[in-house]
Amino acid sequence: MFDVIVIGAGPAGVVAALRAADLGANTALITRDEFGGMAANDGPIPVRTLAHAARLIREARQLGLYGITVSEPVFEYSRLLARVREVVNDVRAHSAFRRQIDSLKVTVYERAGAARFADPYTIETESELRLQAEKIIICTGGVSRRLSVPGFELTATHSDAWALTSVPPSMLVIGAGATGAQVASIFNAFGSRVQLFQAGPRILPTEDEDVSAAVAAAFRESGIVVRENFGGIESFEKTPSGVRMIFSKDGARDSAEAALAIVAVGWVANTAGLNLAAAGVETNQRSFVRVDAYLRTSAPHIFAAGDITGSLMLVPQAIQDGFVAATNAVRGATMTLGDQVSPIGSFTEPEYAQVGMTEAKAREKHDVATAIVCFDSTTRTIIDGRTAGFCKLIVDRATYKILGCHVVGERAVEITQVAAIAIAAGMRVDELAQVPLSFPTYAGILGRVAGSATRQLNLKVSWQANQAENS
Ligand SMILES: Cc1cc2nc3c(=O)[nH]c(=O)nc-3n(C[C@H](O)[C@H](O)[C@H](O)COP(=O)(O)OP(=O)(O)OC[C@H]3O[C@@H](n4cnc5c(N)ncnc54)[C@H](O)[C@@H]3O)c2cc1C
């Protein structure tokens, strides 16, 4: 009998197992597939590698601007996929987590097949393991949402896209959240003719409206056909060269065809097959595992962490969840997640990122000031020929605290990390304006935009730190 069994070895499960073992619990980690979960094998790492290839293609096209002459790049998708596999293996081989798990003597059952509850304290796997523990932590992540429309089996998911042997000549991407936007942007760079469909009025619906508008405009300019408010899907049909999507809006039928249709319409909890009912674990209205502030499920000795709970569904949050769930599983309910500053970003062209509240959300509860600085007015972006984009800061007029930062453009994701630290530290905008940031850098735009908000709010600063950017 173990003290703790963790099911799933993604970021949530690995950290949960590490933490439980570190607190002295005799811990087992069971996973259906490879160690590392989606983050290592099917999510950020493969996607980021493909996005890097897309970036290299774009950068190669810029060489002439800097007096470097080379022949037009020749792109081989199969070689890129070999590189993706190499990167995934390399990251896995260098995983500090794996070494720590081994040194803390966690019993790891890798590639054990799907696990399920036999009763509230017993887990069985397809590989015929039968293990018992006093506490169990469910970290089985999520899966791509399926649609109940005829012909859905003719469509693919982002995971299938990575398994292609060649770049399809054309592609329908249905769903323009973070995953759909990345697939569309990457395959557009690789030469596919991409049509991106969004049921709602704007792509990237959880981003600030200015970000959605700027990314949609940039996508269109780069040749992606973006169709917002496209209506409802009726069916998918096979065509001689691929697949056709039939959809209708306000009674009018329409269709679109391509070699491949990728559906990315959301992420749902991976609970199928876990037999949660046998353990008394309930799900919420969105079908994610219901947890309280301590990440306890409806069965008090069973915890859940990561995507399975339907929270932010990102690696840093999964890691934090795993830590909290394991702490509470071993020590009793003592730790909650607390307020999290969660920067979110995506490696599309152009990149976009956010931290804190969108302007619309901030206006619901605060009197706000907003400041925007465009990339075409900062030194580093001009040097690098990356002048498309902006940085927007949202500030509370009452407290001068930074409520949100939204960036579109080169290195947007990195810029928001700096803003996240300012927000987490509770800095006032005039304090941020006085931090001397290196010149000329992408992050320097934060000093500019903070200076602009400070002037708007008639705040006095003892000196203007980012003079170079303003000159
Ligand atoms: C295309 C894409 C790109 C992404 N990009 C980013 C990004 O750039 N940055 C970021 O922070 N996040 C990104 N994410 C999200 C991120 O990958 C997830 O939030 C994170 O992996 C969740 O971790 P997890 O541990 O909850 O679940 P997962 O990583 O999904 O791990 C689940 C684990 O459970 C195992 N498992 C499942 N069912 C069973 C079962 N029945 N029995 C035993 N084991 C089981 C699986 O084998 C796996 O090991 C991306 C996701 C996708 C799809």
Coordinates of N, CA and C and ligand atoms in Angstrom, one line a residue, residues 7-13 30-34 36-39 42-44 47 113-116 139-142 158 162 179 182 267 270 272-274 305-308 313-318 345 347, ligand 1:
I7 N -1.8 9.8 -10.6 CA -2.1 9.2 -12.0 C -1.8 10.3 -13.0
G8 N -0.9 10.1 -13.9 CA -0.6 11.0 -15.0 C 0.8 11.7 -14.7
A9 N 1.7 11.6 -15.7 CA 3.0 12.2 -15.5 C 3.3 13.4 -16.4
G10 N 2.3 14.3 -16.5 CA 2.5 15.6 -17.1 C 3.1 16.5 -16.1
P11 N 3.2 17.8 -16.3 CA 3.7 18.7 -15.3 C 3.0 18.6 -14.0
A12 N 1.7 18.5 -14.0 CA 1.0 18.5 -12.7 C 1.3 17.2 -11.9
G13 N 1.3 16.1 -12.6 CA 1.5 14.8 -11.9 C 3.0 14.6 -11.5
I30 N 1.9 6.8 -11.8 CA 1.5 5.8 -12.9 C 1.1 6.7 -14.1
T31 N 1.6 6.3 -15.3 CA 1.2 7.1 -16.4 C 1.0 6.2 -17.6
R32 N -0.1 6.5 -18.4 CA -0.5 5.7 -19.5 C 0.6 5.7 -20.6
D33 N 1.2 6.9 -20.8 CA 2.2 7.0 -21.9 C 3.6 7.3 -21.4
E34 N 4.2 8.3 -22.1 CA 5.6 8.6 -21.7 C 5.6 9.6 -20.5
G36 N 6.3 13.0 -18.8 CA 6.4 14.4 -19.3 C 5.0 14.9 -19.8
G37 N 4.1 14.0 -20.1 CA 2.8 14.3 -20.5 C 2.7 15.2 -21.8
M38 N 1.6 15.9 -21.9 CA 1.4 16.6 -23.2 C 2.5 17.7 -23.3
A39 N 2.9 18.3 -22.2 CA 3.8 19.5 -22.3 C 5.0 19.1 -23.1
D42 N 3.4 16.5 -26.8 CA 2.4 16.9 -27.8 C 2.0 18.3 -27.7
G43 N 2.5 19.1 -26.8 CA 2.0 20.5 -26.6 C 3.1 21.5 -26.9
P44 N 3.5 22.2 -25.8 CA 4.4 23.4 -26.0 C 5.7 23.0 -26.7
V47 N 5.3 22.2 -30.5 CA 4.7 23.3 -31.1 C 5.7 24.5 -31.2
G113 N -0.4 1.9 -19.6 CA -1.7 1.9 -20.1 C -2.7 2.7 -19.2
A114 N -3.9 2.8 -19.7 CA -4.8 3.7 -18.9 C -5.1 3.1 -17.5
A115 N -5.1 4.0 -16.6 CA -5.5 3.6 -15.2 C -6.9 3.9 -14.9
R116 N -7.5 3.2 -14.0 CA -8.9 3.4 -13.6 C -9.1 3.0 -12.1
C139 N -4.1 13.5 -12.2 CA -3.5 14.5 -13.1 C -3.5 14.0 -14.5
T140 N -4.6 13.6 -15.0 CA -4.7 13.0 -16.4 C -4.9 14.0 -17.5
G141 N -4.9 15.3 -17.2 CA -4.9 16.3 -18.2 C -6.2 16.4 -19.0
G142 N -6.1 16.9 -20.3 CA -7.3 17.1 -21.1 C -7.1 16.5 -22.5
H158 N -4.7 18.9 -33.6 CA -3.3 19.4 -33.7 C -2.3 18.3 -33.6
W162 N 1.1 17.3 -36.3 CA 2.5 17.1 -36.1 C 3.0 15.7 -36.8
T179 N -4.7 27.3 -29.6 CA -4.2 26.2 -30.4 C -4.5 26.4 -31.8
Q182 N -2.3 29.0 -33.4 CA -0.9 28.5 -33.6 C -0.8 27.6 -34.8
W267 N -10.8 22.3 -25.1 CA -10.1 21.3 -24.4 C -10.9 20.8 -23.3
N270 N -9.8 14.9 -19.4 CA -9.6 13.5 -19.8 C -10.0 12.6 -18.7
A272 N -12.5 10.1 -19.3 CA -13.1 8.9 -19.9 C -12.3 7.7 -19.4
G273 N -12.9 6.7 -19.0 CA -12.2 5.5 -18.6 C -11.6 5.5 -17.2
L274 N -11.6 6.6 -16.5 CA -11.1 6.6 -15.1 C -12.0 5.9 -14.1
A305 N -5.2 17.8 -10.0 CA -4.4 19.0 -10.3 C -4.1 19.1 -11.9
G306 N -4.0 20.3 -12.4 CA -3.6 20.5 -13.8 C -4.9 20.7 -14.6
D307 N -4.7 20.4 -15.9 CA -5.8 20.6 -16.9 C -7.1 19.9 -16.5
I308 N -7.0 18.8 -15.8 CA -8.2 18.0 -15.5 C -9.2 18.8 -14.6
M313 N -5.2 25.9 -17.6 CA -4.7 24.9 -18.6 C -3.4 25.4 -19.3
L314 N -2.4 25.6 -18.5 CA -1.0 26.0 -18.9 C 0.0 25.3 -18.0
V315 N 1.2 25.1 -18.5 CA 2.2 24.4 -17.7 C 2.5 25.0 -16.3
P316 N 2.7 26.4 -16.2 CA 3.0 26.9 -14.9 C 1.9 26.6 -13.9
Q317 N 0.6 26.7 -14.4 CA -0.5 26.5 -13.5 C -0.6 25.0 -13.1
A318 N -0.3 24.1 -14.0 CA -0.3 22.7 -13.7 C 0.7 22.4 -12.6
G345 N 0.9 33.5 -23.3 CA 1.3 34.0 -24.6 C 1.3 32.9 -25.7
F347 N 3.0 31.6 -29.6 CA 4.2 31.8 -30.6 C 3.7 31.9 -32.0
Ligands
LIG1 C1 -0.9 22.5 -28.9 C2 -0.7 22.9 -27.5 C3 0.2 23.9 -27.2 C4 0.4 24.3 -25.9 N1 1.3 25.3 -25.6 C5 1.5 25.7 -24.4 C6 2.5 26.7 -24.1 O1 3.1 27.2 -25.0 N2 2.7 27.0 -22.8 C7 2.0 26.4 -21.7 O2 2.2 26.8 -20.6 N3 1.0 25.5 -22.0 C8 0.8 25.1 -23.3 N4 -0.1 24.1 -23.5 C9 -0.9 23.5 -22.4 C10 -0.1 22.5 -21.6 O3 0.5 21.5 -22.4 C11 -1.0 21.9 -20.5 O4 -1.6 22.9 -19.8 C12 -0.2 21.0 -19.6 O5 0.5 19.9 -20.3 C13 -1.2 20.3 -18.6 O6 -0.5 19.5 -17.7 P1 -1.2 18.3 -17.0 O7 -0.1 17.6 -16.1 O8 -2.4 18.7 -16.3 O9 -1.6 17.3 -18.1 P2 -0.9 16.6 -19.3 O10 0.4 17.2 -19.7 O11 -1.9 16.4 -20.4 O12 -0.5 15.1 -18.8 C14 -1.5 14.1 -18.5 C15 -0.8 12.8 -18.2 O13 -1.8 11.9 -17.8 C16 -1.5 10.6 -18.5 N5 -2.8 10.0 -18.6 C17 -4.0 10.4 -19.2 N6 -5.0 9.5 -19.0 C18 -4.5 8.5 -18.2 C19 -5.0 7.4 -17.6 N7 -6.3 7.0 -17.7 N8 -4.2 6.6 -16.8 C20 -2.9 6.9 -16.6 N9 -2.3 8.0 -17.2 C21 -3.1 8.8 -17.9 C22 -0.9 11.0 -19.8 O14 -0.2 10.0 -20.3 C23 0.0 12.2 -19.4 O15 1.2 11.7 -18.8 C24 -0.3 23.7 -24.8 C25 -1.3 22.7 -25.2 C26 -1.5 22.3 -26.5 C27 -2.5 21.3 -26.8

